[in-house]
């Protein structure tokens, strides 16, 4: 945990801001528009932009809902540019006409990220009639004005066959990057809907094949996508889900803020008990690195996070990004030294743990084969995370019951 | 004692905490697989034939399911049922595969298709139990409920089976299942006398359920429901059966037989009989896992393992927990795993009965403590997170 404490005070590289929860589309895989959250005023956002630029944040991503529904979005973009932040805007593209494209250009936007789910039938089915044509037109208009565009795709059961087509569209309409992200029920109100969008095991095998060709085509056409290791993990995610037993780097690199101004450690943990604070009430530098934030981070690191494959954090899948020069410099060790250090630490804990277990089981008189078997099953089981839902009162009652049962057994031991 | 007391303790703990923490620590003990809903009869109290017509569970899916179950290494009993399972041409192939995987397989049949050759095949197949349904001690009763000639066929099947078992000297347990209903309530005890002479080794009674799909919908107005004077008759019959069981065995009770009276009087409550939603699953011929009318998921789509942890399964289990009218079927309950005190007491009792050196017993108790620790740690972790 030494390294963790060293980078604890680092401010994030990127801030993702959901400026509104309103949206003009009613997509099948997203219920954000239902939440009807309050919105902050322009002044508060401006103060926030001041704050983050002061602490050295590099990028701000305006997201939503549909951020273009906010009247003052161009003002915010221009203000961020003034503060020398890279600005990215995530939109569905349906509102971008010539007028808005001009405004975006004059505000000094860096990148516009347009969502594209596949060919027109699929896109229109998932996002509503006519949305594909508008999104493609938006890409075209932005290209004409020389604004960099990227394409974002949520991979689900409906569109996993058409990932290659998305790359082709991106190439035709001049987008530089395609970001794929597997479906997550994060933005769904009814979490049981998840099964509708998740791929079946047979389809996962097919997805694995498609991904290989996606990697090939993207390299051939010169379009950058997520790191290959990230893409190749996608079938696994659909089959079993991905869990990080020790949290993830996204906790240090990026910071999500919702439309009400609440700051969370990451989008997956955007819930009440993980709330770090509100930017309308506190300054950013106070929230980030506060004791509450540190405690939340430690909690996540010690118990693991629910695990996700949000494409904004895909860097963690690629080790080259993982050990950035800045961190190396901060830690004062070279890349290979750090690698060695990690390996040694892993080995140490593994050996220590095994010896502890073996010593424990040697006390119990078992055969050697059984002892080894136990050690390995224990090591295997250690990775399984169990999510249980239980109320606090009930849990306390159960603990009492268990303690009582243990007392009975211990009494038996003493008597015999 | 077949199972070691520690294994039993571990299983009971798993069932107990599965129910309390809503997470499948325990795998289901009873797994019913309806291979198809085709049947030779159209019995009056059974509507299975009319639902899911045309669906057959493919052999490949059954095979995959068996593989998964074998991988669990859990004490499971797989019951092949239907419709009439012997209408499936590949039934012996399925049994053979299950036996190869060292699973405990049972078959429930009406006996209509069991001739001498089939009986010999069954005896040789390595089944654990073959159950034949017999709903009356007299021909008229059984034939009235099922179909003309059904009684003779069932009795003949039992005779063939016991003859074959005698011939080979080994084979599955031959048992008879009787559904308690208005028509046969006066003959319950007579069935014992009938099957005893044939050579049946086990007799199981279970009360009739009215709605096949939704077991909570047991209406007292339903036909076949035992009511009025018949309840007195049922009580007399139970007295006789219990008396016989105490002296000679043969009858196996899955629960206190006097609960049947409460069941038919509609006074049976949750306190008398509690369902544990983690004990049983029923796989339909379409591959859907259903319980009490709600679905867990389809094994054709996502496989058995994944079905047990779907959000649908959580919803279905929550519904079963809220059930106010238990149905007293053979499947749902695990009364020995309801209370932690009882689990521990049973464990100590079993341990005392086992012929083990004192030192070994202490080790077993320590392992039991470790198991408890595991659950305690889990709950405490959860508490500290929230």
PDB file of C-alpha atoms in Angstrom, chain A residues 29 117 122 126 153-163 181-184 194 196-199 203 207 234 238:
ATOM      1  CA  UNK A  29     -30.415   0.950 -22.914  1.00  0.00           C
ATOM      2  CA  UNK A 117     -24.678   1.875 -32.567  1.00  0.00           C
ATOM      3  CA  UNK A 122     -29.998  -1.129 -35.505  1.00  0.00           C
ATOM      4  CA  UNK A 126     -32.023   1.271 -30.148  1.00  0.00           C
ATOM      5  CA  UNK A 153     -20.552   2.389 -29.485  1.00  0.00           C
ATOM      6  CA  UNK A 154     -22.245   0.424 -26.726  1.00  0.00           C
ATOM      7  CA  UNK A 155     -21.807  -3.252 -27.570  1.00  0.00           C
ATOM      8  CA  UNK A 156     -24.913  -5.273 -26.784  1.00  0.00           C
ATOM      9  CA  UNK A 157     -26.836  -8.248 -28.079  1.00  0.00           C
ATOM     10  CA  UNK A 158     -28.471  -6.078 -30.735  1.00  0.00           C
ATOM     11  CA  UNK A 159     -25.377  -4.683 -32.421  1.00  0.00           C
ATOM     12  CA  UNK A 160     -22.422  -6.967 -31.713  1.00  0.00           C
ATOM     13  CA  UNK A 161     -22.556  -8.289 -35.269  1.00  0.00           C
ATOM     14  CA  UNK A 162     -22.061  -4.833 -36.774  1.00  0.00           C
ATOM     15  CA  UNK A 163     -18.890  -3.621 -35.066  1.00  0.00           C
ATOM     16  CA  UNK A 181     -17.857  -0.171 -24.579  1.00  0.00           C
ATOM     17  CA  UNK A 182     -19.780  -3.281 -23.552  1.00  0.00           C
ATOM     18  CA  UNK A 183     -23.296  -2.759 -22.257  1.00  0.00           C
ATOM     19  CA  UNK A 184     -23.595  -2.071 -18.556  1.00  0.00           C
ATOM     20  CA  UNK A 194     -29.761  -6.299 -18.272  1.00  0.00           C
ATOM     21  CA  UNK A 196     -32.022  -8.445 -22.610  1.00  0.00           C
ATOM     22  CA  UNK A 197     -28.817  -6.723 -23.667  1.00  0.00           C
ATOM     23  CA  UNK A 198     -26.200  -9.171 -22.474  1.00  0.00           C
ATOM     24  CA  UNK A 199     -24.764 -11.615 -24.973  1.00  0.00           C
ATOM     25  CA  UNK A 203     -22.771 -15.253 -29.104  1.00  0.00           C
ATOM     26  CA  UNK A 207     -18.020 -11.801 -30.639  1.00  0.00           C
ATOM     27  CA  UNK A 234     -15.184  -8.193 -23.818  1.00  0.00           C
ATOM     28  CA  UNK A 238     -20.349 -10.822 -21.090  1.00  0.00           C
TER      29      UNK A 238
END
